[in-house]
mmCIF file of C-alpha atoms and ligand atoms in Angstrom:
data_model
loop_
_atom_site.group_PDB
_atom_site.id
_atom_site.type_symbol
_atom_site.label_atom_id
_atom_site.label_comp_id
_atom_site.label_asym_id
_atom_site.label_seq_id
_atom_site.Cartn_x
_atom_site.Cartn_y
_atom_site.Cartn_z
ATOM 1 C CA UNK Z 148 12.489 -122.746 -10.512
ATOM 2 C CA UNK Z 149 14.663 -121.269 -12.506
ATOM 3 C CA UNK Z 150 18.845 -120.412 -11.725
ATOM 4 C CA UNK Z 151 20.723 -117.754 -13.565
ATOM 5 C CA UNK Z 152 23.896 -115.981 -12.509
ATOM 6 C CA UNK Z 153 23.685 -112.439 -12.141
ATOM 7 C CA UNK Z 154 26.953 -109.925 -11.057
ATOM 8 C CA UNK Z 155 28.693 -113.543 -9.988
ATOM 9 C CA UNK Z 156 25.919 -114.640 -7.821
ATOM 10 C CA UNK Z 157 24.160 -117.391 -8.289
ATOM 11 C CA UNK Z 158 20.359 -116.659 -7.798
ATOM 12 C CA UNK Z 159 16.887 -118.854 -7.766
ATOM 13 C CA UNK Z 160 13.976 -117.401 -9.137
ATOM 14 C CA UNK Z 161 9.705 -118.279 -9.340
ATOM 15 C CA UNK Z 162 9.355 -117.435 -13.521
ATOM 16 C CA UNK Z 163 8.187 -119.251 -16.315
ATOM 17 C CA UNK Z 164 10.391 -119.421 -18.577
ATOM 18 C CA UNK Z 165 9.116 -116.148 -21.408
ATOM 19 C CA UNK Z 166 9.369 -113.883 -18.690
ATOM 20 C CA UNK Z 167 11.532 -110.739 -19.831
ATOM 21 C CA UNK Z 168 14.643 -110.672 -17.862
ATOM 22 C CA UNK Z 169 13.974 -107.042 -16.765
ATOM 23 C CA UNK Z 170 10.835 -108.232 -14.703
ATOM 24 C CA UNK Z 171 13.087 -111.041 -13.062
ATOM 25 C CA UNK Z 172 15.485 -108.537 -12.371
ATOM 26 C CA UNK Z 173 13.879 -105.599 -11.364
ATOM 27 C CA UNK Z 174 10.783 -107.634 -9.440
ATOM 28 C CA UNK Z 175 12.181 -110.568 -8.330
ATOM 29 C CA UNK Z 176 16.184 -109.650 -7.934
ATOM 30 C CA UNK Z 177 15.290 -106.012 -6.761
ATOM 31 C CA UNK Z 178 17.822 -104.387 -9.341
ATOM 32 C CA UNK Z 179 16.732 -101.182 -10.218
ATOM 33 C CA UNK Z 180 19.297 -100.183 -12.452
ATOM 34 C CA UNK Z 181 17.801 -101.462 -15.942
ATOM 35 C CA UNK Z 182 14.634 -98.969 -16.883
ATOM 36 C CA UNK Z 183 11.622 -100.072 -18.147
ATOM 37 C CA UNK Z 184 11.511 -97.630 -20.777
ATOM 38 C CA UNK Z 185 9.849 -98.420 -24.187
ATOM 39 C CA UNK Z 186 9.373 -102.260 -23.707
ATOM 40 C CA UNK Z 187 9.830 -102.537 -27.078
ATOM 41 C CA UNK Z 188 13.409 -102.865 -27.520
ATOM 42 C CA UNK Z 189 13.545 -99.679 -29.296
ATOM 43 C CA UNK Z 190 15.138 -97.509 -26.487
ATOM 44 C CA UNK Z 191 18.412 -99.185 -24.863
ATOM 45 C CA UNK Z 192 17.214 -98.329 -21.398
ATOM 46 C CA UNK Z 193 16.203 -102.072 -19.656
ATOM 47 C CA UNK Z 194 20.134 -102.747 -21.299
ATOM 48 C CA UNK Z 195 22.016 -105.538 -19.296
ATOM 49 C CA UNK Z 196 25.167 -107.567 -20.301
ATOM 50 C CA UNK Z 197 24.566 -110.865 -21.294
ATOM 51 C CA UNK Z 198 28.100 -112.513 -21.357
ATOM 52 C CA UNK Z 199 29.474 -109.632 -21.915
ATOM 53 C CA UNK Z 200 27.116 -107.911 -24.927
ATOM 54 C CA UNK Z 201 24.890 -105.449 -24.604
ATOM 55 C CA UNK Z 202 21.032 -107.087 -24.619
ATOM 56 C CA UNK Z 203 17.774 -105.189 -24.075
ATOM 57 C CA UNK Z 204 16.471 -106.862 -21.294
ATOM 58 C CA UNK Z 205 12.394 -105.727 -21.931
ATOM 59 C CA UNK Z 206 12.233 -108.415 -24.596
ATOM 60 C CA UNK Z 207 14.960 -111.226 -23.351
ATOM 61 C CA UNK Z 208 12.754 -114.072 -21.887
ATOM 62 C CA UNK Z 209 14.883 -115.230 -18.541
ATOM 63 C CA UNK Z 210 15.536 -118.690 -20.270
ATOM 64 C CA UNK Z 211 17.777 -116.716 -22.614
ATOM 65 C CA UNK Z 212 20.112 -116.137 -19.531
ATOM 66 C CA UNK Z 213 20.358 -119.675 -18.028
ATOM 67 C CA UNK Z 214 23.550 -120.742 -17.855
ATOM 68 C CA UNK Z 215 25.394 -117.626 -18.754
ATOM 69 C CA UNK Z 216 26.386 -114.372 -16.829
ATOM 70 C CA UNK Z 217 24.035 -111.665 -16.148
ATOM 71 C CA UNK Z 218 25.812 -107.994 -15.424
ATOM 72 C CA UNK Z 219 23.263 -105.100 -14.185
ATOM 73 C CA UNK Z 220 24.375 -101.668 -13.322
ATOM 74 C CA UNK Z 221 24.857 -102.757 -9.980
ATOM 75 C CA UNK Z 222 27.383 -105.349 -10.848
ATOM 76 C CA UNK Z 223 29.678 -102.563 -13.297
ATOM 77 C CA UNK Z 224 32.017 -101.799 -9.578
ATOM 78 C CA UNK Z 225 32.524 -105.854 -9.154
ATOM 79 C CA UNK Z 226 33.214 -106.361 -12.696
ATOM 80 C CA UNK Z 227 35.836 -104.295 -12.973
ATOM 81 C CA UNK Z 228 37.611 -105.079 -10.187
ATOM 82 C CA UNK Z 229 37.401 -109.241 -11.132
ATOM 83 C CA UNK Z 230 39.408 -107.669 -14.334
ATOM 84 C CA UNK Z 231 41.811 -105.649 -12.581
ATOM 85 C CA UNK Z 232 42.388 -108.115 -9.652
ATOM 86 C CA UNK Z 233 41.672 -105.565 -7.005
ATOM 87 C CA UNK Z 234 42.483 -105.726 -3.285
ATOM 88 C CA UNK Z 235 39.262 -106.421 -1.690
ATOM 89 C CA UNK Z 236 39.738 -103.142 0.209
ATOM 90 C CA UNK Z 237 40.475 -101.219 -3.504
ATOM 91 C CA UNK Z 238 37.418 -103.221 -4.928
ATOM 92 C CA UNK Z 239 34.787 -102.118 -1.751
ATOM 93 C CA UNK Z 240 35.354 -98.730 -2.729
ATOM 94 C CA UNK Z 241 35.707 -98.391 -6.499
ATOM 95 C CA UNK Z 242 33.050 -98.160 -9.065
ATOM 96 C CA UNK Z 243 33.931 -98.826 -12.319
ATOM 97 C CA UNK Z 244 35.738 -96.238 -14.518
ATOM 98 C CA UNK Z 245 32.838 -96.009 -16.961
ATOM 99 C CA UNK Z 246 30.211 -94.896 -14.030
ATOM 100 C CA UNK Z 247 33.343 -92.701 -12.366
ATOM 101 C CA UNK Z 248 33.241 -90.627 -15.656
ATOM 102 C CA UNK Z 249 29.421 -90.263 -15.795
ATOM 103 C CA UNK Z 250 29.818 -88.449 -12.569
ATOM 104 C CA UNK Z 251 32.664 -86.292 -13.229
ATOM 105 C CA UNK Z 252 31.483 -85.282 -16.336
ATOM 106 C CA UNK Z 253 27.978 -84.710 -14.918
ATOM 107 C CA UNK Z 254 26.608 -86.786 -17.789
ATOM 108 C CA UNK Z 255 22.858 -87.145 -16.952
ATOM 109 C CA UNK Z 256 20.416 -85.198 -16.901
ATOM 110 C CA UNK Z 257 16.944 -86.742 -15.562
ATOM 111 C CA UNK Z 258 18.755 -89.927 -15.525
ATOM 112 C CA UNK Z 259 16.545 -92.376 -17.018
ATOM 113 C CA UNK Z 260 18.294 -93.507 -19.840
ATOM 114 C CA UNK Z 261 21.889 -93.293 -18.409
ATOM 115 C CA UNK Z 262 21.648 -97.269 -17.429
ATOM 116 C CA UNK Z 263 21.571 -98.127 -20.772
ATOM 117 C CA UNK Z 264 24.462 -95.761 -21.557
ATOM 118 C CA UNK Z 265 26.979 -96.520 -19.123
ATOM 119 C CA UNK Z 266 26.159 -100.528 -20.279
ATOM 120 C CA UNK Z 267 26.906 -99.873 -23.752
ATOM 121 C CA UNK Z 268 30.023 -97.630 -22.950
ATOM 122 C CA UNK Z 269 30.983 -100.496 -20.847
ATOM 123 C CA UNK Z 270 30.277 -102.614 -23.790
ATOM 124 C CA UNK Z 271 31.966 -100.462 -25.908
ATOM 125 C CA UNK Z 272 35.462 -99.872 -23.827
ATOM 126 C CA UNK Z 273 36.068 -103.825 -22.990
ATOM 127 C CA UNK Z 274 36.640 -104.107 -26.639
ATOM 128 C CA UNK Z 275 37.695 -100.774 -28.352
ATOM 129 C CA UNK Z 276 40.294 -99.316 -26.029
ATOM 130 C CA UNK Z 277 40.362 -95.508 -27.578
ATOM 131 C CA UNK Z 278 37.556 -95.617 -29.597
ATOM 132 C CA UNK Z 279 36.685 -92.792 -32.218
ATOM 133 C CA UNK Z 280 34.048 -89.991 -32.023
ATOM 134 C CA UNK Z 281 32.724 -92.019 -35.020
ATOM 135 C CA UNK Z 282 33.210 -95.280 -33.057
ATOM 136 C CA UNK Z 283 31.077 -94.070 -30.010
ATOM 137 C CA UNK Z 284 28.161 -92.808 -32.210
ATOM 138 C CA UNK Z 285 28.359 -95.962 -34.173
ATOM 139 C CA UNK Z 286 27.795 -97.802 -30.877
ATOM 140 C CA UNK Z 287 25.227 -95.788 -29.896
ATOM 141 C CA UNK Z 288 22.848 -95.882 -32.571
ATOM 142 C CA UNK Z 289 23.832 -98.560 -35.070
ATOM 143 C CA UNK Z 290 25.368 -101.099 -33.270
ATOM 144 C CA UNK Z 291 22.619 -102.740 -31.632
ATOM 145 C CA UNK Z 292 19.061 -103.662 -32.181
ATOM 146 C CA UNK Z 293 17.914 -99.757 -31.962
ATOM 147 C CA UNK Z 294 19.661 -96.171 -30.835
ATOM 148 C CA UNK Z 295 20.050 -95.391 -27.458
ATOM 149 C CA UNK Z 296 17.517 -92.557 -27.144
ATOM 150 C CA UNK Z 297 17.853 -89.968 -24.334
ATOM 151 C CA UNK Z 298 14.742 -87.615 -24.215
ATOM 152 C CA UNK Z 299 16.792 -84.798 -22.445
ATOM 153 C CA UNK Z 300 19.353 -84.667 -25.230
ATOM 154 C CA UNK Z 301 22.682 -85.525 -23.119
ATOM 155 C CA UNK Z 302 24.571 -87.234 -26.127
ATOM 156 C CA UNK Z 303 27.474 -84.782 -25.867
ATOM 157 C CA UNK Z 304 28.362 -85.443 -22.544
ATOM 158 C CA UNK Z 305 27.873 -88.960 -23.162
ATOM 159 C CA UNK Z 306 30.932 -88.805 -25.669
ATOM 160 C CA UNK Z 307 32.789 -86.943 -23.475
ATOM 161 C CA UNK Z 308 32.480 -89.466 -20.728
ATOM 162 C CA UNK Z 309 32.982 -92.460 -22.746
ATOM 163 C CA UNK Z 310 36.364 -90.498 -23.677
ATOM 164 C CA UNK Z 311 37.255 -89.583 -19.993
ATOM 165 C CA UNK Z 312 36.455 -93.424 -18.871
ATOM 166 C CA UNK Z 313 38.449 -95.083 -21.744
ATOM 167 C CA UNK Z 314 41.236 -92.587 -20.894
ATOM 168 C CA UNK Z 315 41.316 -94.473 -17.156
ATOM 169 C CA UNK Z 316 40.564 -98.189 -18.300
ATOM 170 C CA UNK Z 317 43.846 -97.815 -20.817
ATOM 171 C CA UNK Z 318 45.848 -96.506 -18.560
ATOM 172 C CA UNK Z 319 44.578 -99.275 -15.970
ATOM 173 C CA UNK Z 320 45.618 -101.888 -18.462
HETATM 174 S S1 FES D 239 12.447 -100.683 -22.322
HETATM 175 FE FE1 FES D 239 13.908 -102.307 -23.252
HETATM 176 S S2 FES D 239 14.356 -101.046 -25.094
HETATM 177 FE FE2 FES D 239 13.083 -99.900 -23.876
HETATM 178 S S1 FES D 240 19.079 -88.042 -19.002
HETATM 179 FE FE1 FES D 240 16.999 -88.055 -19.012
HETATM 180 S S2 FES D 240 16.436 -89.516 -20.743
HETATM 181 FE FE2 FES D 240 18.614 -89.319 -21.226
#
């Protein structure tokens, strides 16, 4: 039995130490935000936050998450509510500003890559409140083990959504 903390809740799972975290999240915990794209750390579709840092869950063994906090796309609203001390009523109805911006900019096309894009945007904006376009591009291309890939070509909309989310998050700080 392994215990990990996912989206603020302790979860007990039956998995060998080398099971990819992605498999545990999707198959055991039914958190289907993270996607299986390449399975080789080459696309970013499987991204989650581990202690606030974006990682590729397809190649991260579940043992690496023990004793640390995992946040998936599903956990972003609660993460934001906790950071901002929102009341329970507000927290229940609030999306994370990144998610809200993605909706308002109509960013997704097929949507498959967008989990990783929103996770990466959240990581970026938690550390850089007003990123330049160059900083946004760098976050999605050279900051991690590989670029975040979108086969539909939504890159321009992603930059605009990050800028929109940055504005909202700066006002709330
Ligand atoms: S599925 Fe993990 S990086 Fe592609
Ligand atoms: S929206 Fe289709 S792969 Fe990115």
